[in-house]
Coordinates of C-alpha atoms in Angstrom, one line a residue:
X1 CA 0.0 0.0 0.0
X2 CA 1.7 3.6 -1.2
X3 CA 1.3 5.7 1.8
X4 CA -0.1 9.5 1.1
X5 CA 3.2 10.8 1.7
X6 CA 5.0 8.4 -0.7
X7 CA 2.7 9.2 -3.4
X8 CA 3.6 13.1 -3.6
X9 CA 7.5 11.8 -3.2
X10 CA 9.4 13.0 -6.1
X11 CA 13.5 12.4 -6.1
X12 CA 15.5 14.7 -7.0
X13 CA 16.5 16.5 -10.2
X14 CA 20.2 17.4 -9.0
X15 CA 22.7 15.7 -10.7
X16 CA 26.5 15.6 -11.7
X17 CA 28.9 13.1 -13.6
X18 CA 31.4 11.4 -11.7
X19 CA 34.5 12.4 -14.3
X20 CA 34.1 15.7 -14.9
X21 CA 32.1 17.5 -11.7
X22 CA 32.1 14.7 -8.7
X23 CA 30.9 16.2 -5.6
X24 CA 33.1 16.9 -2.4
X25 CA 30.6 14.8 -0.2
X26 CA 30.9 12.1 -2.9
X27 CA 34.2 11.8 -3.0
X28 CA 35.2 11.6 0.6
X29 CA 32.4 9.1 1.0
X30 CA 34.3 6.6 -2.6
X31 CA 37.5 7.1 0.0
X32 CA 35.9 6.5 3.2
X33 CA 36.9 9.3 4.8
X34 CA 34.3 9.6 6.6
X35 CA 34.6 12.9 8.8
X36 CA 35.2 14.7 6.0
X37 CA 31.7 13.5 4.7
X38 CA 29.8 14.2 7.9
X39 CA 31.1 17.8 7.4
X40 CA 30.4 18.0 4.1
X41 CA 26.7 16.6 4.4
X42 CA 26.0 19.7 7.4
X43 CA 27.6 22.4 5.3
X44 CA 26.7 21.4 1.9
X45 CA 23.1 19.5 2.3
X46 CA 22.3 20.2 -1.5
X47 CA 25.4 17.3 -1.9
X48 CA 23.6 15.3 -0.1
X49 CA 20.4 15.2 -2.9
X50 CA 23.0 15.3 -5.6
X51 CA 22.8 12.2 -7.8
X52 CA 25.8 11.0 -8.9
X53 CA 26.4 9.3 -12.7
X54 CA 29.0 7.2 -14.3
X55 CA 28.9 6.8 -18.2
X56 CA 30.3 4.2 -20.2
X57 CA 33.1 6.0 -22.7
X58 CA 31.8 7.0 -25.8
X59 CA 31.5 4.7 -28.7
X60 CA 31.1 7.4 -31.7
X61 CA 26.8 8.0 -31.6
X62 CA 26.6 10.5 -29.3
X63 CA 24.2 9.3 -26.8
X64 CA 26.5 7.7 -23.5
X65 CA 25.2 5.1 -21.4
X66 CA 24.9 5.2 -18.1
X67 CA 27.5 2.5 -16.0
X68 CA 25.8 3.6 -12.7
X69 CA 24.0 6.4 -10.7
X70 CA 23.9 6.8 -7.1
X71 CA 23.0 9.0 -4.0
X72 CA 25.4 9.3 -1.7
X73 CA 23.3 7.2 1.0
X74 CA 23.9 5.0 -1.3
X75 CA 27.4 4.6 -1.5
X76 CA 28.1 5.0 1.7
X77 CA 25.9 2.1 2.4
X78 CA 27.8 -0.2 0.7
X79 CA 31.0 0.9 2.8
X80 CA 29.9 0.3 6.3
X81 CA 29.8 3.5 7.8
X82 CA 29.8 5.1 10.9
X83 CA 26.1 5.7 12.2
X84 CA 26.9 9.3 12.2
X85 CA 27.8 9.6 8.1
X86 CA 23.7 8.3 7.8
X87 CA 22.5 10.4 10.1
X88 CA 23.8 13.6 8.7
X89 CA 23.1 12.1 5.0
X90 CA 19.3 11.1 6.5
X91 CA 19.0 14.6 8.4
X92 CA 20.3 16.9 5.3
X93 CA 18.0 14.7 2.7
X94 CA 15.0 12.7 4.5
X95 CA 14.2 11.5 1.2
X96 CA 17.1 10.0 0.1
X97 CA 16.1 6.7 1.8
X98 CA 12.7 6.2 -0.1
X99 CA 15.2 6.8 -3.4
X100 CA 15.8 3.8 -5.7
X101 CA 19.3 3.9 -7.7
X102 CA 19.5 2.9 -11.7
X103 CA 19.8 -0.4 -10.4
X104 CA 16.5 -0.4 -8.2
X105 CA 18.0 -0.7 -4.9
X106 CA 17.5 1.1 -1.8
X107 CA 19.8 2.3 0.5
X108 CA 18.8 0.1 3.0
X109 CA 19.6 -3.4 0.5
X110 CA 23.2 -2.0 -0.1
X111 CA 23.6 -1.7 3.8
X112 CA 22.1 -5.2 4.6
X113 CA 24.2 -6.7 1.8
X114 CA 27.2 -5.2 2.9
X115 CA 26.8 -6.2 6.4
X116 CA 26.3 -2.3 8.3
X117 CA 26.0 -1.8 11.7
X118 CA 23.3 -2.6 13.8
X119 CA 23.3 1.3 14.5
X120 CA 23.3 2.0 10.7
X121 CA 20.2 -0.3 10.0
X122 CA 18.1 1.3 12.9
X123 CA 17.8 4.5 11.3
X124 CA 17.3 3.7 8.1
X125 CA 15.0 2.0 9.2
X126 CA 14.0 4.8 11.7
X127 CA 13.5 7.1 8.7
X128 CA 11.7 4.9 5.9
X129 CA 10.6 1.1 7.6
X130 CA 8.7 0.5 4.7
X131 CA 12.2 -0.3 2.8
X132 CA 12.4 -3.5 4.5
X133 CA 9.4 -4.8 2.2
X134 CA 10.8 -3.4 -0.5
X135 CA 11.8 -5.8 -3.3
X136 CA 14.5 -5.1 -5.9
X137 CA 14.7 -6.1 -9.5
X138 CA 15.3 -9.8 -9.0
X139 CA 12.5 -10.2 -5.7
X140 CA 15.1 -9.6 -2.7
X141 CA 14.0 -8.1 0.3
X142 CA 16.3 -7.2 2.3
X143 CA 16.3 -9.8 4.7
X144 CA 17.2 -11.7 1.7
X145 CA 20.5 -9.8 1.5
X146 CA 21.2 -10.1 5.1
X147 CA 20.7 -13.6 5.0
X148 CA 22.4 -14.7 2.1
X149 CA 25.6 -12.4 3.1
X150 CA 25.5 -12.8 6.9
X151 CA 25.1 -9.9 9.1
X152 CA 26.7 -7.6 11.2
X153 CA 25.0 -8.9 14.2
X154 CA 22.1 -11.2 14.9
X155 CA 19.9 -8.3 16.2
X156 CA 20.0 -7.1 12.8
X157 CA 18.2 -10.3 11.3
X158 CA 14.9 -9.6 14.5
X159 CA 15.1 -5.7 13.5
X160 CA 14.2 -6.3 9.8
X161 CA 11.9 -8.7 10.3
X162 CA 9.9 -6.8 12.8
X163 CA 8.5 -5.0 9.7
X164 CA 8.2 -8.4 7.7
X165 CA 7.0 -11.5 9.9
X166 CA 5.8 -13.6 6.5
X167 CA 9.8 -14.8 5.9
X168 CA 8.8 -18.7 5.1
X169 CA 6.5 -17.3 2.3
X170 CA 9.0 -14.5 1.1
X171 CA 10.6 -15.3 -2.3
X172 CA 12.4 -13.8 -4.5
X173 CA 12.3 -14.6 -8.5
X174 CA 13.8 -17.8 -8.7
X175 CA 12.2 -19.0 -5.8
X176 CA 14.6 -18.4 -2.5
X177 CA 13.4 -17.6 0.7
X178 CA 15.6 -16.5 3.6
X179 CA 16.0 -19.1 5.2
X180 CA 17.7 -21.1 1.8
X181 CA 19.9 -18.4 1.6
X182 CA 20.8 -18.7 4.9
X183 CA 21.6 -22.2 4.1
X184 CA 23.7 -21.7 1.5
X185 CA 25.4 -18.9 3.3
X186 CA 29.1 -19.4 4.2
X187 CA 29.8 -17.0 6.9
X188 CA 30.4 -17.6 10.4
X189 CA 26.8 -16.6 11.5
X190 CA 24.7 -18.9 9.4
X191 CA 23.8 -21.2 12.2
X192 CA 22.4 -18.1 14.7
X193 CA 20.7 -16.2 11.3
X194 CA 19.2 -20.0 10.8
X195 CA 17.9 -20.0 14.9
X196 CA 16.9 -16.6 14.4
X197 CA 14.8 -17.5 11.0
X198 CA 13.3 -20.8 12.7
X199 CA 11.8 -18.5 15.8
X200 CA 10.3 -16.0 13.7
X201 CA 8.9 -19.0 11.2
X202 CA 7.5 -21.0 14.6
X203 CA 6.2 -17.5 16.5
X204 CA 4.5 -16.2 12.3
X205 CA 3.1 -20.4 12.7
X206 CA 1.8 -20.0 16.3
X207 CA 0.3 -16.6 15.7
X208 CA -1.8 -17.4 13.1
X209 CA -3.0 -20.8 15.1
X210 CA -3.9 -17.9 17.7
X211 CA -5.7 -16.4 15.3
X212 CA -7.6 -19.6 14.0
X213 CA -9.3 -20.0 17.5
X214 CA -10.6 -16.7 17.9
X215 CA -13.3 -15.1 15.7
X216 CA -11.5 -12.1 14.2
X217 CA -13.4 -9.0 15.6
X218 CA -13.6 -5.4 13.9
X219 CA -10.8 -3.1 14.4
X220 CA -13.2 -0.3 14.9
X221 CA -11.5 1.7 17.3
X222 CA -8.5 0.4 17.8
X223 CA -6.3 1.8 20.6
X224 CA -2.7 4.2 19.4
X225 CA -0.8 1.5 17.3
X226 CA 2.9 1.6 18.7
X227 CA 5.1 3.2 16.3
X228 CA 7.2 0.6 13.7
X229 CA 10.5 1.9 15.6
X230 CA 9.1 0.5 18.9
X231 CA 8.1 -2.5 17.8
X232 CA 11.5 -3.4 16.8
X233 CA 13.0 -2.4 19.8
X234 CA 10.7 -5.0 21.8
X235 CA 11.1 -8.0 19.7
X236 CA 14.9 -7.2 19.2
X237 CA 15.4 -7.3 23.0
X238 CA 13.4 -10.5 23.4
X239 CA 15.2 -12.3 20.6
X240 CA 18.3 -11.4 22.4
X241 CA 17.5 -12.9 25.7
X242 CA 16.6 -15.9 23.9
X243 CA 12.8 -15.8 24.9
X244 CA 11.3 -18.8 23.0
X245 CA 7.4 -19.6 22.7
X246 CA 7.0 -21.6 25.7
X247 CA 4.1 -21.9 27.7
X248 CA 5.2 -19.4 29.8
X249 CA 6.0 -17.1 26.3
X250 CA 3.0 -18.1 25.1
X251 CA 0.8 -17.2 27.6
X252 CA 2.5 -13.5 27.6
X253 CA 1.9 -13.6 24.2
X254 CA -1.7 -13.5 24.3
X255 CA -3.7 -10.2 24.6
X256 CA -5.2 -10.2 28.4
X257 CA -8.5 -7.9 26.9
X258 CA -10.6 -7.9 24.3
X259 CA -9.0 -4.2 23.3
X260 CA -5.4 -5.7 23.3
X261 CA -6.3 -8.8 21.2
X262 CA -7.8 -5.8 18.6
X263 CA -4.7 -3.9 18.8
X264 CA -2.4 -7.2 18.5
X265 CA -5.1 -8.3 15.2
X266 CA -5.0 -5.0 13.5
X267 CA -1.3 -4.7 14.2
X268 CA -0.9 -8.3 12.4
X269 CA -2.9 -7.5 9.6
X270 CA -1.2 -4.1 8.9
X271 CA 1.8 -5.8 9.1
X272 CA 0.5 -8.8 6.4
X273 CA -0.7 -5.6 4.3
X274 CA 2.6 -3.9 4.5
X275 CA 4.7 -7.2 3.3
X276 CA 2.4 -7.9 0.4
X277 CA 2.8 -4.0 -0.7
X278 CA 6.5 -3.6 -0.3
X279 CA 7.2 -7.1 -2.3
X280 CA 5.6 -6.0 -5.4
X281 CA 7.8 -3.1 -5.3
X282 CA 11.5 -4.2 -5.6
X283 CA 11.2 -7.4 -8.1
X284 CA 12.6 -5.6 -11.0
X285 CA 15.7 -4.2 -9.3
X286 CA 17.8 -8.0 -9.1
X287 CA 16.7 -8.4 -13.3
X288 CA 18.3 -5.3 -14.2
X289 CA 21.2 -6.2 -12.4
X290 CA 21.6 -9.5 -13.7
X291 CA 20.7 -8.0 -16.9
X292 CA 23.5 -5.3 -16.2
X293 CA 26.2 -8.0 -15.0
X294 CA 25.7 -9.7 -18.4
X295 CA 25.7 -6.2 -20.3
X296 CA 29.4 -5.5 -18.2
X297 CA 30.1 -9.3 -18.6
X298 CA 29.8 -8.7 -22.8
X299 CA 31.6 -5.3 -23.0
X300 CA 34.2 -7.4 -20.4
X301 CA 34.9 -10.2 -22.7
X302 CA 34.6 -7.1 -25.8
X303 CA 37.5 -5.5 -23.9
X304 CA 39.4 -8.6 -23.4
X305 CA 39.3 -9.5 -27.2
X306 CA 40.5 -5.7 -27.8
X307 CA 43.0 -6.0 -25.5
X308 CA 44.4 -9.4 -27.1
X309 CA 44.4 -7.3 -30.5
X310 CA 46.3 -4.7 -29.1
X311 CA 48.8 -7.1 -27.4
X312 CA 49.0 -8.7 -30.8
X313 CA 50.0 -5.3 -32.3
X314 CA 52.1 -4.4 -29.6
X315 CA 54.4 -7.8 -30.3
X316 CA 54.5 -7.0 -34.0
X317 CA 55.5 -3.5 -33.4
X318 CA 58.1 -4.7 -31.1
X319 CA 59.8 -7.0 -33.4
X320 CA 59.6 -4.2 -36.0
X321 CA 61.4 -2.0 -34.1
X322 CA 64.0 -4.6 -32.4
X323 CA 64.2 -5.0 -36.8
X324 CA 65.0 -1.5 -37.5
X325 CA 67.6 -1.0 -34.7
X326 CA 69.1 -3.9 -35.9
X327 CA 69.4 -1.9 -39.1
X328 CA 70.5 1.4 -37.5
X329 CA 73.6 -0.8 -35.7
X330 CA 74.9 -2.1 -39.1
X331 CA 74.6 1.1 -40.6
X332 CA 76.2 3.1 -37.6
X333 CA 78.6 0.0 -38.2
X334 CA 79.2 0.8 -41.6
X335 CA 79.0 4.5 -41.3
X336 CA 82.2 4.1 -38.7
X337 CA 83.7 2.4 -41.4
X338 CA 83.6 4.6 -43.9
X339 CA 84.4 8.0 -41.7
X340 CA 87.3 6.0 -41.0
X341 CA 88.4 5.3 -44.6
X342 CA 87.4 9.1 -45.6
X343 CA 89.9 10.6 -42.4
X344 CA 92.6 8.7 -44.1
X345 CA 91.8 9.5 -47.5
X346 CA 91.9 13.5 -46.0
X347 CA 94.9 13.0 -44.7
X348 CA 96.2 11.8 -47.9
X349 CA 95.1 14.7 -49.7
X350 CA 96.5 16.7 -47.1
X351 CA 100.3 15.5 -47.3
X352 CA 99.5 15.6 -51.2
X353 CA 98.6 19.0 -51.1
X354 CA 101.5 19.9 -48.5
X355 CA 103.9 18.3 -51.6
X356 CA 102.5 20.2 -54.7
X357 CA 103.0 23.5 -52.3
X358 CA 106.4 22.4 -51.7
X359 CA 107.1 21.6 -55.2
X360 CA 105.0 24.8 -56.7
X361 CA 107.8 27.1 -53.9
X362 CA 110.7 24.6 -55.5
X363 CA 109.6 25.7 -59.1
X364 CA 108.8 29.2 -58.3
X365 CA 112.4 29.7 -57.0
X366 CA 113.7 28.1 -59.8
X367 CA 112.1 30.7 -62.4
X368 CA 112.9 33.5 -59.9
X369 CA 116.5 32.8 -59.9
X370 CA 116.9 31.7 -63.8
X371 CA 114.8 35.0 -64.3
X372 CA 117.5 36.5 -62.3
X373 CA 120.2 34.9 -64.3
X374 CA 118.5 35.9 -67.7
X375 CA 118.8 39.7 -66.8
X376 CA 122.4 39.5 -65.5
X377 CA 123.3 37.4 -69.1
X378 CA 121.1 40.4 -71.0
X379 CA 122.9 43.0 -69.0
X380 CA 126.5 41.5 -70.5
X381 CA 125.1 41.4 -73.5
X382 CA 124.4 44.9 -73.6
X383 CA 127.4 46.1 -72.7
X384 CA 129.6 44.1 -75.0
X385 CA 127.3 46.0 -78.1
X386 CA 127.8 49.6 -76.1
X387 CA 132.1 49.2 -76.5
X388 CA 132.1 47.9 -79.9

C-alpha cells in the first residue's frame, strides 16, 4: 500500500557526472573518509540530494550510457559507515532513503548486503521502515541480502523482520526464501541467522493458530498503534535474551483484553498488508542487475578480445622495431667504417697538397732565380754591343 506521503514523493533532479564535476561529499564518501563527509553533508546538504552518474566512454553515436548512478546514501551504504555519516546524510536529505538507484535498490539493501551496523540499520530503518518490504529487480527483500551475506550482528536479522514476519512465504524470483539463503550462506553466523529465521517462522506459525481459535473482531476503534521503531526495539530485545514460545512465552503472548487482542489483530494485519505491498515493489531491481552484470560481462569479454588485439600489435610493433635498430647498428657499423676510410683518405690529400705547395715554392724559386740569371746574361750582353 503507497502511503499518502510516498505518493507526492518526487527524487531529485540534481545531478553531476562522476568524471568531470564529482561532488566533495561524494568523493570523501568513494575514500571513506568519513569525517570529511559528515562535514560536508551539514555544510553542503544540497550534496547530499545530488545524484551522482557514471557513463560508459563514448562509442562514436553521441548518446553515453549510463554504467551507474547513485545518491550518496547510497554509496556509503555499501561501505559500512559510521552511524553518524547516515545520520547527517538522512537529516540533510529525508528522502534519500525512499530513493531507488538505476539499479533499483534502496539504500537500505546495499547496507544489509554489505553487512552495516546494527546502529546503521536502525535509522534507516527509523526514517523509511517500509524499505524493508521493499523488493529489488530480481525479488530480494532485504532480509534476503542479510541472510544470504551474513550480518553484522544477529539483532540485525529480528530488527528487519519486525517490519516483515511472513519470511517462510517471502521469495524472491527464482524461488529463495531466507531461510535457503541462509543455508547456503558461508559466513560464520549462518547457524544463529538460521535460529533466528526458525523463531520467527515458529512464532508467524503459532500466531496465526492464535488467530484460528478466535473469531476475528472489527478493528473499529483500535487503541494508538505503537510506532514501527518500537516494535523493533521489543522483539529485538526479546530475541536477544533468547525468549522462545514456551508456555510461559505463550501465555505473555496472548492479549489479556478484548481491546489488546484488537490492537495485536490489527497490528498483524497491517503488518501482512505492508509485506504484500512492499514485495511488489523491488522485483525488477535484481533483473536489471543480472541484466546489467551480463551487459558488463559482454563489454568485459569485448575489452578482453580488444586487448588481445592490441597485445598482438604491440608484439608486432616490437619486433619491427627490435628490426630497425638492428638496421641502425649495421649502418652506424658501416657509417664508422667509412668515416674511417674518408679521415685517411683526408689525410692523404692533405700530405699531397703539403707536396704540390712544396714543389709549386721549388719551381717558383727556380724561375725567380733563372729569371735572375737571364737579366744578369742580358745586361753582359748589352754592354759588350755599347764598346764595340
Amino acid at each position: 500500500m503507497t502511503t499518502m506521503a510516498e505518493s507526492h514523493f518526487t527524487p531529485s533532479a540534481l545531478q553531476v557526472d562522476f568524471d568531470k564535476n564529482i561532488t566533495k561529499l561524494y568523493e570523501a564518501i568513494t575514500s571513506s573518509n568519513w569525517e570529511v563527509a559528515v562535514a560536508c553533508a551539514q555544510q553542503r546538504p544540497a550534496e547530499s540530494k545530488t545524484w551522482v552518474v557514471r557513463h560508459y566512454d563514448d562509442q562514436g553515436d553521441g548518446a553515453k550510457e549510463v554504467m551507474w548512478r547513485f545518491l550518496p546514501i547510497h554509496s556509503a551504504c555499501a561501505r559500512q559507515p559510521p552511524a553518524a555519516v547516515i545520520q547527517a546524510l538522512v537529516s540533510s536529505y529525508p528522502d534519500g532513503v525512499k530513493c531507488i538507484d538505476d539499479q533499483g535498490m534502496y539504500p537500505l539493501h546495499y547496507a544489509c548486503g554489505n553487512q552495516a551496523s546494527r546502529d546503521v540499520i536502525r535509522q534507516l530503518l527509523m526514517a523509511y521502515p517500509q524499505a524493508a518490504k521493499k523488493r529489488d529487480p530480481r525479488g530480494m527483500l532485504p532480509i534476503h541480502y542479510l541472510t544470504c551475506w551474513g550480518p553484522s550482528s544477529i539483532s540485525v536479522v529480528d530488527m528487519v523482520l519486525v517490519a516483515n514476519r511472513e519470511v517462510a512465504n517471502a521469495q524472491d524470483v527464482d524461488g529463495n526464501t531466507p531461510m535457503d539463503l541462509a543455508k547456503e550462506g558461508e559466513y560464520p553466523e549462518r547457524d544463529a541467522v538460521i535460529a533466528a529465521l526458525n523463531r520467527w517462522v515458529t512464532e508467524e506459525q503459532e500466531t496465526r493458530g492464535l488467530v484460528s481459535l478466535n473469531k476475528l473482531p472489527t478493528a473499529s476503534a483500535p487503541a494508538k498503534e505503537q510506532s514501527t521503531l518500537d516494535k523493533m526495539e521489543i522483539k529485538v530485545a526479546s530475541n536477544s535474551r533468547g525468549l522462545g514460545m514456551t508456555c510461559v512465552g505463550l501465555d505473555e503472548a496472548i492479549p489479556r483484553t478484548a481491546e489488546e487482542k484488537d490492537i495485536e489483530i490489527v497490528r498483524l494485519r497491517q503488518a501482512l498488508e505492508h509485506a504484500n505491498d512492499e514485495r511488489d515493489g523491488l522485483r525488477q531491481t535484481l533483473a536489471e542487475l543480472a541484466e546489467e552484470h551480463d551487459r558488463m560481462k559482454m563489454k568485459s569479454v569485448i575489452l578482453g578480445d580488444r586487448l588481445g588485439s592490441l597485445n598482438a600489435s604491440l608484439y608486432g610493433m616490437m619486433e619491427q622495431q627490435n628490426t630497425v635498430l638492428n638496421s641502425l647498428r649495421k649502418r652506424e657499423d658501416k657509417w664508422t667504417t667509412v668515416a674511417a676510410l674518408r679521415r685517411e683518405k683526408m689525410k692523404e690529400l692533405l700530405q699531397l697538397e703539403e707536396q704540390d705547395e712544396s714543389e709549386q715554392m721549388n719551381v717558383k724559386d727556380s724561375l725567380l732565380k733563372q729569371t735572375k740569371e737571364m737579366e744578369a746574361i742580358q745586361a753582359v750582353i748589352a754592354a759588350v754591343r755599347a764598346g764595340q
